[in-house]
mmCIF file of C-alpha atoms in Angstrom:
data_model
loop_
_atom_site.group_PDB
_atom_site.id
_atom_site.type_symbol
_atom_site.label_atom_id
_atom_site.label_comp_id
_atom_site.label_asym_id
_atom_site.label_seq_id
_atom_site.Cartn_x
_atom_site.Cartn_y
_atom_site.Cartn_z
ATOM 1 C CA MET G 1 46.586 -64.191 -36.286
ATOM 2 C CA ILE G 2 45.163 -61.658 -33.846
ATOM 3 C CA VAL G 3 41.439 -61.861 -33.124
ATOM 4 C CA ARG G 4 39.498 -59.184 -31.257
ATOM 5 C CA ILE G 5 36.475 -60.234 -29.246
ATOM 6 C CA MET G 6 34.525 -57.020 -28.954
ATOM 7 C CA GLY G 7 34.134 -55.894 -25.375
ATOM 8 C CA GLU G 8 36.769 -58.358 -24.172
ATOM 9 C CA GLY G 9 40.045 -57.584 -25.910
ATOM 10 C CA GLN G 10 42.456 -59.322 -28.287
ATOM 11 C CA VAL G 11 43.820 -62.859 -28.450
ATOM 12 C CA LYS G 12 46.543 -64.356 -30.591
ATOM 13 C CA VAL G 13 45.551 -67.626 -32.264
ATOM 14 C CA ASP G 14 47.958 -69.908 -34.083
ATOM 15 C CA ASP G 15 47.285 -69.923 -37.844
ATOM 16 C CA SER G 16 47.041 -73.720 -37.894
ATOM 17 C CA ARG G 17 43.828 -73.544 -35.841
ATOM 18 C CA PHE G 18 41.894 -71.511 -38.358
ATOM 19 C CA PRO G 19 40.290 -74.242 -40.484
ATOM 20 C CA GLU G 20 38.020 -75.242 -37.580
ATOM 21 C CA LEU G 21 37.272 -71.612 -36.701
ATOM 22 C CA ASN G 22 36.454 -70.762 -40.316
ATOM 23 C CA GLU G 23 33.853 -73.469 -40.450
ATOM 24 C CA LEU G 24 32.010 -71.926 -37.497
ATOM 25 C CA ASP G 25 32.530 -68.444 -38.926
ATOM 26 C CA ASP G 26 30.883 -69.377 -42.230
ATOM 27 C CA GLU G 27 27.991 -70.923 -40.339
ATOM 28 C CA LEU G 28 27.668 -67.728 -38.299
ATOM 29 C CA LEU G 29 27.478 -65.580 -41.428
ATOM 30 C CA ALA G 30 24.742 -67.785 -42.891
ATOM 31 C CA GLU G 31 22.743 -67.377 -39.667
ATOM 32 C CA VAL G 32 23.209 -63.596 -39.694
ATOM 33 C CA GLU G 33 22.031 -63.403 -43.298
ATOM 34 C CA GLY G 34 19.103 -65.726 -42.601
ATOM 35 C CA GLY G 35 18.149 -63.857 -39.405
ATOM 36 C CA ASP G 36 18.329 -67.077 -37.375
ATOM 37 C CA GLU G 37 18.740 -65.566 -33.888
ATOM 38 C CA GLU G 38 18.833 -68.885 -32.035
ATOM 39 C CA GLY G 39 21.350 -70.518 -34.368
ATOM 40 C CA PHE G 40 23.408 -67.324 -34.395
ATOM 41 C CA ARG G 41 23.594 -67.272 -30.591
ATOM 42 C CA ARG G 42 24.632 -70.921 -30.435
ATOM 43 C CA THR G 43 27.301 -70.586 -33.133
ATOM 44 C CA LEU G 44 28.623 -67.267 -31.817
ATOM 45 C CA HIS G 45 29.123 -68.764 -28.366
ATOM 46 C CA ALA G 46 30.819 -71.851 -29.819
ATOM 47 C CA LEU G 47 33.123 -69.643 -31.895
ATOM 48 C CA LEU G 48 33.966 -67.364 -28.968
ATOM 49 C CA GLU G 49 34.656 -70.367 -26.751
ATOM 50 C CA ALA G 50 36.958 -71.863 -29.379
ATOM 51 C CA VAL G 51 38.866 -68.573 -29.838
ATOM 52 C CA ARG G 52 39.259 -68.111 -26.076
ATOM 53 C CA LYS G 53 40.417 -71.699 -25.664
ATOM 54 C CA LEU G 54 42.877 -71.697 -28.581
ATOM 55 C CA GLY G 55 44.168 -68.147 -28.175
ATOM 56 C CA THR G 56 46.518 -66.327 -25.846
ATOM 57 C CA PRO G 57 45.299 -62.940 -24.587
ATOM 58 C CA LEU G 58 47.327 -59.942 -25.743
ATOM 59 C CA PRO G 59 48.438 -57.502 -23.045
ATOM 60 C CA ASP G 60 46.218 -54.426 -22.604
ATOM 61 C CA ASP G 61 48.932 -52.046 -23.766
ATOM 62 C CA SER G 62 49.667 -53.765 -27.073
ATOM 63 C CA LEU G 63 48.743 -51.652 -30.080
ATOM 64 C CA GLU G 64 48.498 -54.302 -32.771
ATOM 65 C CA PRO G 65 45.545 -54.205 -35.114
ATOM 66 C CA SER G 66 43.445 -57.366 -35.335
ATOM 67 C CA GLU G 67 43.136 -59.429 -38.461
ATOM 68 C CA LEU G 68 39.726 -60.721 -37.406
ATOM 69 C CA ILE G 69 36.989 -59.251 -35.247
ATOM 70 C CA LEU G 70 34.185 -61.063 -33.460
ATOM 71 C CA PRO G 71 31.033 -59.497 -32.000
ATOM 72 C CA ALA G 72 30.497 -59.318 -28.228
ATOM 73 C CA PRO G 73 28.886 -62.411 -26.654
ATOM 74 C CA ASP G 74 25.583 -60.591 -26.115
ATOM 75 C CA ALA G 75 25.386 -59.031 -29.590
ATOM 76 C CA THR G 76 22.178 -59.647 -31.527
ATOM 77 C CA VAL G 77 21.732 -60.699 -35.159
ATOM 78 C CA ASP G 78 20.452 -57.197 -35.979
ATOM 79 C CA GLU G 79 23.458 -55.496 -34.417
ATOM 80 C CA VAL G 80 25.877 -57.727 -36.304
ATOM 81 C CA ARG G 81 24.026 -57.220 -39.564
ATOM 82 C CA GLU G 82 24.289 -53.495 -39.027
ATOM 83 C CA MET G 83 27.995 -53.735 -38.251
ATOM 84 C CA LEU G 84 28.564 -55.649 -41.455
ATOM 85 C CA SER G 85 26.858 -52.982 -43.498
ATOM 86 C CA ASP G 86 29.330 -50.391 -44.680
ATOM 87 C CA ASP G 87 28.552 -47.599 -42.281
ATOM 88 C CA GLY G 88 27.061 -49.758 -39.563
ATOM 89 C CA LEU G 89 27.546 -49.280 -35.860
ATOM 90 C CA ILE G 90 31.279 -48.861 -35.965
ATOM 91 C CA PRO G 91 32.277 -45.256 -35.263
ATOM 92 C CA GLY G 92 34.820 -43.526 -37.474
ATOM 93 C CA MET D 1 37.069 -67.276 -45.946
ATOM 94 C CA SER D 2 34.358 -64.630 -45.940
ATOM 95 C CA GLY D 3 32.763 -65.165 -42.566
ATOM 96 C CA VAL D 4 31.697 -62.619 -39.980
ATOM 97 C CA MET D 5 35.048 -62.132 -38.274
ATOM 98 C CA LYS D 6 36.966 -61.538 -41.489
ATOM 99 C CA ARG D 7 34.420 -59.020 -42.760
ATOM 100 C CA MET D 8 34.286 -57.116 -39.507
ATOM 101 C CA GLY D 9 38.070 -56.976 -39.419
ATOM 102 C CA MET D 10 38.103 -55.542 -42.939
ATOM 103 C CA ILE D 11 35.503 -52.917 -42.060
ATOM 104 C CA PHE D 12 37.480 -51.730 -39.040
ATOM 105 C CA ARG D 13 40.709 -51.545 -41.007
ATOM 106 C CA ALA D 14 39.044 -49.712 -43.883
ATOM 107 C CA LYS D 15 37.782 -47.083 -41.457
ATOM 108 C CA ALA D 16 41.205 -46.617 -39.900
ATOM 109 C CA ASN D 17 42.849 -46.365 -43.330
ATOM 110 C CA LYS D 18 40.298 -43.837 -44.494
ATOM 111 C CA ALA D 19 41.087 -41.633 -41.510
ATOM 112 C CA LEU D 20 44.823 -41.932 -42.179
ATOM 113 C CA ASP D 21 44.456 -41.206 -45.907
ATOM 114 C CA ARG D 22 42.744 -37.934 -45.128
ATOM 115 C CA ALA D 23 45.823 -36.680 -43.312
ATOM 116 C CA GLU D 24 48.400 -34.605 -45.117
ATOM 117 C CA ASP D 25 50.942 -35.138 -42.370
ATOM 118 C CA PRO D 26 50.451 -38.412 -40.472
ATOM 119 C CA ARG D 27 51.972 -36.863 -37.341
ATOM 120 C CA GLU D 28 48.995 -34.542 -37.130
ATOM 121 C CA THR D 29 46.709 -37.561 -37.342
ATOM 122 C CA LEU D 30 48.511 -39.100 -34.384
ATOM 123 C CA ASP D 31 48.030 -35.959 -32.290
ATOM 124 C CA TYR D 32 44.410 -35.636 -33.317
ATOM 125 C CA SER D 33 43.774 -39.298 -32.577
ATOM 126 C CA TYR D 34 45.357 -38.913 -29.144
ATOM 127 C CA GLN D 35 42.991 -36.041 -28.324
ATOM 128 C CA LYS D 36 40.076 -38.196 -29.428
ATOM 129 C CA GLN D 37 41.272 -41.022 -27.215
ATOM 130 C CA LEU D 38 41.403 -38.766 -24.167
ATOM 131 C CA GLU D 39 37.875 -37.565 -24.921
ATOM 132 C CA LEU D 40 36.659 -41.139 -25.254
ATOM 133 C CA LEU D 41 38.342 -42.084 -21.974
ATOM 134 C CA GLN D 42 36.474 -39.256 -20.262
ATOM 135 C CA LYS D 43 33.244 -40.424 -21.847
ATOM 136 C CA VAL D 44 33.814 -44.012 -20.708
ATOM 137 C CA ARG D 45 34.523 -42.819 -17.155
ATOM 138 C CA ARG D 46 31.355 -40.745 -17.191
ATOM 139 C CA GLY D 47 29.517 -43.782 -18.524
ATOM 140 C CA VAL D 48 30.790 -45.926 -15.653
ATOM 141 C CA ALA D 49 29.689 -43.220 -13.190
ATOM 142 C CA ASP D 50 26.230 -42.972 -14.821
ATOM 143 C CA VAL D 51 25.698 -46.704 -14.694
ATOM 144 C CA ALA D 52 26.866 -46.782 -11.062
ATOM 145 C CA THR D 53 24.422 -43.979 -10.194
ATOM 146 C CA SER D 54 21.555 -45.878 -11.817
ATOM 147 C CA ARG D 55 22.571 -49.031 -9.985
ATOM 148 C CA LYS D 56 22.591 -47.237 -6.627
ATOM 149 C CA ARG D 57 19.206 -45.738 -7.363
ATOM 150 C CA LEU D 58 17.827 -49.200 -8.065
ATOM 151 C CA GLU D 59 19.355 -50.477 -4.835
ATOM 152 C CA LEU D 60 17.621 -47.705 -2.925
ATOM 153 C CA GLN D 61 14.304 -48.503 -4.568
ATOM 154 C CA LEU D 62 14.729 -52.211 -3.921
ATOM 155 C CA ASN D 63 15.379 -51.446 -0.295
ATOM 156 C CA GLN D 64 12.226 -49.342 -0.066
ATOM 157 C CA LEU D 65 10.094 -51.974 -1.772
ATOM 158 C CA GLN D 66 11.460 -54.707 0.466
ATOM 159 C CA GLN D 67 10.766 -52.645 3.578
ATOM 160 C CA GLN D 68 7.237 -52.002 2.387
ATOM 161 C CA SER D 69 6.794 -55.688 1.610
ATOM 162 C CA GLY D 70 7.918 -56.615 5.123
ATOM 163 C CA LYS D 71 5.558 -54.052 6.587
ATOM 164 C CA LEU D 72 2.602 -55.439 4.665
ATOM 165 C CA GLU D 73 3.456 -58.926 5.884
ATOM 166 C CA ASP D 74 3.465 -57.678 9.500
ATOM 167 C CA GLN D 75 0.164 -55.926 8.911
ATOM 168 C CA GLY D 76 -1.307 -59.121 7.503
ATOM 169 C CA ARG D 77 -0.188 -61.048 10.583
ATOM 170 C CA LYS D 78 -1.520 -58.376 12.923
ATOM 171 C CA ALA D 79 -4.858 -58.219 11.106
ATOM 172 C CA LEU D 80 -5.214 -61.986 11.399
ATOM 173 C CA ALA D 81 -4.443 -61.786 15.113
ATOM 174 C CA LEU D 82 -7.237 -59.246 15.395
ATOM 175 C CA GLY D 83 -9.574 -61.596 13.593
ATOM 176 C CA ARG D 84 -9.766 -59.449 10.474
ATOM 177 C CA GLU D 85 -9.116 -61.869 7.643
ATOM 178 C CA ASP D 86 -10.373 -59.337 5.078
ATOM 179 C CA LEU D 87 -7.675 -56.839 6.097
ATOM 180 C CA ALA D 88 -5.041 -59.574 6.138
ATOM 181 C CA ARG D 89 -6.026 -60.687 2.625
ATOM 182 C CA GLU D 90 -5.795 -57.101 1.375
ATOM 183 C CA ALA D 91 -2.358 -56.611 2.930
ATOM 184 C CA LEU D 92 -1.036 -59.862 1.476
ATOM 185 C CA SER D 93 -2.394 -59.200 -2.020
ATOM 186 C CA ARG D 94 -0.669 -55.798 -2.002
ATOM 187 C CA ARG D 95 2.487 -57.509 -0.835
ATOM 188 C CA SER D 96 2.265 -59.973 -3.707
ATOM 189 C CA ALA D 97 2.130 -57.104 -6.239
ATOM 190 C CA LEU D 98 5.149 -55.516 -4.569
ATOM 191 C CA GLN D 99 7.088 -58.771 -4.725
ATOM 192 C CA GLN D 100 6.645 -58.765 -8.510
ATOM 193 C CA GLN D 101 8.187 -55.295 -8.637
ATOM 194 C CA VAL D 102 11.046 -56.482 -6.434
ATOM 195 C CA THR D 103 11.749 -59.396 -8.789
ATOM 196 C CA ASP D 104 11.763 -57.074 -11.827
ATOM 197 C CA LEU D 105 14.088 -54.620 -10.134
ATOM 198 C CA GLU D 106 16.454 -57.402 -9.095
ATOM 199 C CA THR D 107 16.737 -58.500 -12.739
ATOM 200 C CA GLN D 108 17.447 -54.927 -13.840
ATOM 201 C CA HIS D 109 19.983 -54.560 -11.075
ATOM 202 C CA ALA D 110 21.890 -57.620 -12.290
ATOM 203 C CA THR D 111 21.890 -56.223 -15.853
ATOM 204 C CA LEU D 112 23.275 -52.879 -14.696
ATOM 205 C CA GLN D 113 25.926 -54.540 -12.604
ATOM 206 C CA GLY D 114 27.048 -56.507 -15.674
ATOM 207 C CA GLU D 115 27.260 -53.312 -17.764
ATOM 208 C CA GLU D 116 29.185 -51.558 -15.033
ATOM 209 C CA GLU D 117 31.768 -54.358 -14.853
ATOM 210 C CA LYS D 118 32.145 -54.438 -18.642
ATOM 211 C CA LEU D 119 32.643 -50.681 -18.863
ATOM 212 C CA THR D 120 35.109 -50.657 -15.985
ATOM 213 C CA LEU D 121 37.210 -53.275 -17.780
ATOM 214 C CA ALA D 122 36.894 -51.393 -21.080
ATOM 215 C CA ALA D 123 38.080 -48.197 -19.380
ATOM 216 C CA GLN D 124 41.113 -49.989 -17.918
ATOM 217 C CA ARG D 125 41.980 -51.524 -21.289
ATOM 218 C CA LEU D 126 41.576 -48.241 -23.103
ATOM 219 C CA GLN D 127 43.665 -46.409 -20.495
ATOM 220 C CA ALA D 128 46.530 -48.900 -21.001
ATOM 221 C CA LYS D 129 46.269 -48.563 -24.784
ATOM 222 C CA VAL D 130 46.162 -44.764 -24.655
ATOM 223 C CA ASP D 131 49.302 -44.704 -22.497
ATOM 224 C CA ALA D 132 51.063 -47.052 -24.934
ATOM 225 C CA PHE D 133 49.890 -44.977 -27.882
ATOM 226 C CA ARG D 134 51.227 -41.754 -26.365
ATOM 227 C CA THR D 135 54.700 -43.283 -25.998
ATOM 228 C CA LYS D 136 54.649 -44.724 -29.503
ATOM 229 C CA LYS D 137 53.341 -41.504 -30.999
ATOM 230 C CA GLU D 138 56.163 -39.474 -29.494
ATOM 231 C CA THR D 139 58.751 -42.011 -30.662
ATOM 232 C CA ILE D 140 57.366 -41.945 -34.202
ATOM 233 C CA LYS D 141 57.303 -38.148 -34.266
ATOM 234 C CA ALA D 142 60.872 -37.916 -32.970
ATOM 235 C CA THR D 143 62.254 -40.294 -35.571
ATOM 236 C CA TYR D 144 59.870 -39.347 -38.333
ATOM 237 C CA THR D 145 60.867 -39.849 -41.935
ATOM 238 C CA ALA D 146 58.432 -40.162 -44.795
ATOM 239 C CA ALA D 147 59.775 -43.607 -45.680
ATOM 240 C CA GLN D 148 59.092 -45.276 -42.382
ATOM 241 C CA ALA D 149 56.007 -43.297 -41.500
ATOM 242 C CA GLN D 150 53.215 -45.185 -43.228
ATOM 243 C CA THR D 151 53.856 -48.617 -41.755
ATOM 244 C CA ARG D 152 54.610 -47.616 -38.191
ATOM 245 C CA ILE D 153 51.977 -44.927 -37.978
ATOM 246 C CA GLY D 154 49.458 -47.185 -39.657
ATOM 247 C CA GLU D 155 50.017 -49.957 -37.120
ATOM 248 C CA ALA D 156 49.784 -47.751 -34.061
ATOM 249 C CA PHE D 157 46.833 -45.861 -35.450
ATOM 250 C CA SER D 158 44.891 -48.961 -36.587
ATOM 251 C CA GLY D 159 45.416 -50.690 -33.265
ATOM 252 C CA ILE D 160 44.133 -47.791 -31.228
ATOM 253 C CA SER D 161 41.297 -46.796 -33.536
ATOM 254 C CA GLU D 162 40.022 -50.371 -33.494
ATOM 255 C CA GLU D 163 40.071 -50.288 -29.686
ATOM 256 C CA MET D 164 38.289 -46.950 -29.737
ATOM 257 C CA GLY D 165 35.621 -48.323 -32.047
ATOM 258 C CA ASP D 166 35.121 -51.306 -29.765
ATOM 259 C CA VAL D 167 34.944 -49.230 -26.576
ATOM 260 C CA GLY D 168 32.797 -46.620 -28.331
ATOM 261 C CA MET D 169 30.239 -49.295 -29.124
ATOM 262 C CA ALA D 170 30.353 -50.706 -25.591
ATOM 263 C CA ILE D 171 29.617 -47.282 -24.141
ATOM 264 C CA GLN D 172 26.815 -46.734 -26.631
ATOM 265 C CA ARG D 173 25.157 -50.015 -25.693
ATOM 266 C CA ALA D 174 25.550 -49.337 -21.983
ATOM 267 C CA GLU D 175 23.962 -45.906 -22.428
ATOM 268 C CA ASP D 176 21.019 -47.437 -24.290
ATOM 269 C CA LYS D 177 20.462 -50.066 -21.629
ATOM 270 C CA THR D 178 20.799 -47.542 -18.820
ATOM 271 C CA ALA D 179 18.277 -45.223 -20.474
ATOM 272 C CA GLN D 180 15.749 -48.061 -20.725
ATOM 273 C CA LEU D 181 16.244 -49.045 -17.106
ATOM 274 C CA GLN D 182 16.077 -45.457 -15.905
ATOM 275 C CA ALA D 183 12.684 -45.090 -17.546
ATOM 276 C CA ARG D 184 11.436 -48.127 -15.625
ATOM 277 C CA ALA D 185 13.023 -46.919 -12.402
ATOM 278 C CA GLY D 186 11.251 -43.599 -12.946
ATOM 279 C CA ALA D 187 7.929 -45.422 -12.779
ATOM 280 C CA ILE D 188 8.870 -46.797 -9.360
ATOM 281 C CA ASP D 189 9.874 -43.302 -8.253
ATOM 282 C CA GLU D 190 6.423 -42.088 -9.242
ATOM 283 C CA LEU D 191 4.847 -44.859 -7.196
ATOM 284 C CA LEU D 192 6.930 -43.864 -4.222
ATOM 285 C CA ALA D 193 6.193 -40.180 -4.719
ATOM 286 C CA SER D 194 2.450 -40.727 -5.083
ATOM 287 C CA GLY D 195 2.331 -42.330 -1.654
ATOM 288 C CA ALA D 196 1.395 -45.674 -3.130
ATOM 289 C CA LEU D 197 4.406 -46.867 -1.227
ATOM 290 C CA ASP D 198 5.365 -45.486 2.135
ATOM 291 C CA ASP D 199 8.029 -42.848 2.227
ATOM 292 C CA GLN D 200 11.207 -43.534 4.152
ATOM 293 C CA SER D 201 10.173 -41.270 7.035
ATOM 294 C CA GLY D 202 7.500 -43.751 8.019
ATOM 295 C CA MET D 203 5.166 -40.829 8.698
ATOM 296 C CA ALA D 204 2.684 -41.708 6.005
ATOM 297 C CA LYS D 205 -0.132 -43.986 7.087
ATOM 298 C CA ASP D 206 -1.892 -46.294 4.699
ATOM 299 C CA ASP D 207 -5.512 -47.343 5.042
ATOM 300 C CA ILE D 208 -4.652 -50.804 6.343
ATOM 301 C CA GLN D 209 -2.440 -49.306 9.049
ATOM 302 C CA ALA D 210 -5.114 -46.769 9.972
ATOM 303 C CA GLU D 211 -7.674 -49.528 10.390
ATOM 304 C CA LEU D 212 -5.270 -51.674 12.397
ATOM 305 C CA ASP D 213 -4.386 -48.719 14.627
ATOM 306 C CA ARG D 214 -8.068 -48.093 15.203
ATOM 307 C CA LEU D 215 -8.666 -51.736 16.106
ATOM 308 C CA SER D 216 -5.593 -52.201 18.277
ATOM 309 C CA GLY D 217 -6.105 -48.752 19.795
ATOM 310 C CA GLY D 218 -9.474 -49.948 21.037
ATOM 311 C CA SER D 219 -7.871 -53.108 22.345
ATOM 312 C CA ASP D 220 -5.180 -51.130 24.137
ATOM 313 C CA VAL D 221 -7.834 -49.004 25.896
ATOM 314 C CA GLU D 222 -9.604 -52.174 27.022
ATOM 315 C CA LEU D 223 -6.351 -53.635 28.287
ATOM 316 C CA GLU D 224 -5.494 -50.430 30.105
ATOM 317 C CA LEU D 225 -8.939 -50.375 31.738
ATOM 318 C CA GLN D 226 -8.522 -53.954 32.877
ATOM 319 C CA ARG D 227 -5.121 -53.114 34.319
ATOM 320 C CA MET D 228 -6.505 -50.100 36.195
ATOM 321 C CA LYS D 229 -9.450 -52.077 37.527
ATOM 322 C CA ALA D 230 -7.089 -54.721 38.761
ATOM 323 C CA GLU D 231 -4.937 -52.059 40.460
ATOM 324 C CA LEU D 232 -7.968 -50.448 42.160
ATOM 325 C CA ALA D 233 -9.131 -53.828 43.311
ATOM 326 C CA GLY D 234 -5.642 -54.215 44.814
ATOM 327 C CA GLY D 235 -5.079 -57.336 42.815
ATOM 328 C CA PRO D 236 -2.040 -58.109 40.746
ATOM 329 C CA SER D 237 -1.626 -56.225 37.527
ATOM 330 C CA ALA D 238 -3.431 -57.683 34.617
ATOM 331 C CA GLN D 239 -1.049 -59.198 32.217
ATOM 332 C CA GLN D 240 -0.222 -57.004 29.281
ATOM 333 C CA GLN D 241 -1.116 -58.988 26.271
ATOM 334 C CA ALA D 242 0.591 -57.958 23.103
ATOM 335 C CA ILE D 243 -1.687 -58.051 20.163
ATOM 336 C CA GLU D 244 1.181 -59.141 18.021
ATOM 337 C CA GLY D 245 1.347 -62.252 20.160
ATOM 338 C CA GLY D 246 -1.973 -63.271 18.734
ATOM 339 C CA ALA D 247 -3.754 -63.015 22.128
ATOM 340 C CA GLY D 248 -6.399 -60.579 21.090
ATOM 341 C CA GLY D 249 -8.970 -62.242 23.332
ATOM 342 C CA GLN D 250 -12.427 -60.735 23.325
ATOM 343 C CA GLN D 251 -11.191 -57.518 21.861
ATOM 344 C CA ALA D 252 -9.955 -59.326 18.796
ATOM 345 C CA GLN D 253 -13.463 -60.443 18.095
ATOM 346 C CA GLN D 254 -14.734 -56.872 18.157
ATOM 347 C CA GLN D 255 -16.261 -55.981 14.850
ATOM 348 C CA PRO D 256 -15.795 -52.413 13.676
ATOM 349 C CA GLN D 257 -18.934 -50.367 13.384
ATOM 350 C CA ASP D 258 -18.051 -49.035 9.995
ATOM 351 C CA THR D 259 -16.709 -51.043 7.140
ATOM 352 C CA PRO D 260 -13.236 -49.864 6.132
ATOM 353 C CA ARG D 261 -12.782 -48.590 2.623
ATOM 354 C CA PHE D 262 -9.680 -49.488 0.698
ATOM 355 C CA ASP D 263 -8.321 -47.196 -1.876
ATOM 356 C CA LYS D 264 -6.850 -49.679 -4.297
ATOM 357 C CA GLN D 265 -3.531 -48.384 -5.532
#
């Protein structure tokens, strides 16, 4: 599956690695919904680290859409909550 | 799985699909999207230039503050050499306030540098994607048939619109941060303009400098007199004693007749 890390680009991660990533992802969502900034920061960084470690970067000129999208490392809980709302921060 | 990354992926794709669904002829969407990409590229380049301008402005201000800080330190040393601990204390307390400003500006400078690097990378990535999209778009248009259109156009379009959304957000955040920092830098500019800090020409004189000049001016006259007397007496020239060397001698003990006033900035 292709994962985009916002502000960094796309990486391809083998499907077999997703169970461990999903666990962190669910935790991240709970922290966003609970407004737990500290927990969110910790989990987001762990998730980004895992994706970077397990994935292979896609070349800049590839035009493949991503299956999954992760916020930038310095994103805040509020920004992510807004992105998850229907018309959030994402242009278009 | 319904975590953050899955949801965000769905939102991006939904937006891209919505844009495609609006098009009667997908080829027009490709052309329109390409125009939008070029506009965004321009905007990102302008953003990089804006951030770089702000960074250079901060560097200039940092330089000015550091010069001023060094000058106040010298004044403090000189005042002490002249036996004026009150002046030295004043100079050093002003220097301490300036150092705080320097520390703040250094933090802001690091933030701006980070934004500049991120935007530069985003611009490079977007440029590569736009070039790839142009090639793909022309290929699709040349071999266009309704049957194959949806999948191939959808892929190319989704990939690039997702990148545009990502870069669009990066530029937005950089603009916000730059605006905040510019407001703070403006305050420093006002300080510089008001004369609270010396201008670069070095022509402006602060009250500490004026007092030091008055004191050391007196000392210089005394030294000159001693030298002349020695010459008239045919003796060897009196040694020139630099006040900065801390050899103020009797003159250093001279107390001014009027108490200096400090205009606290």
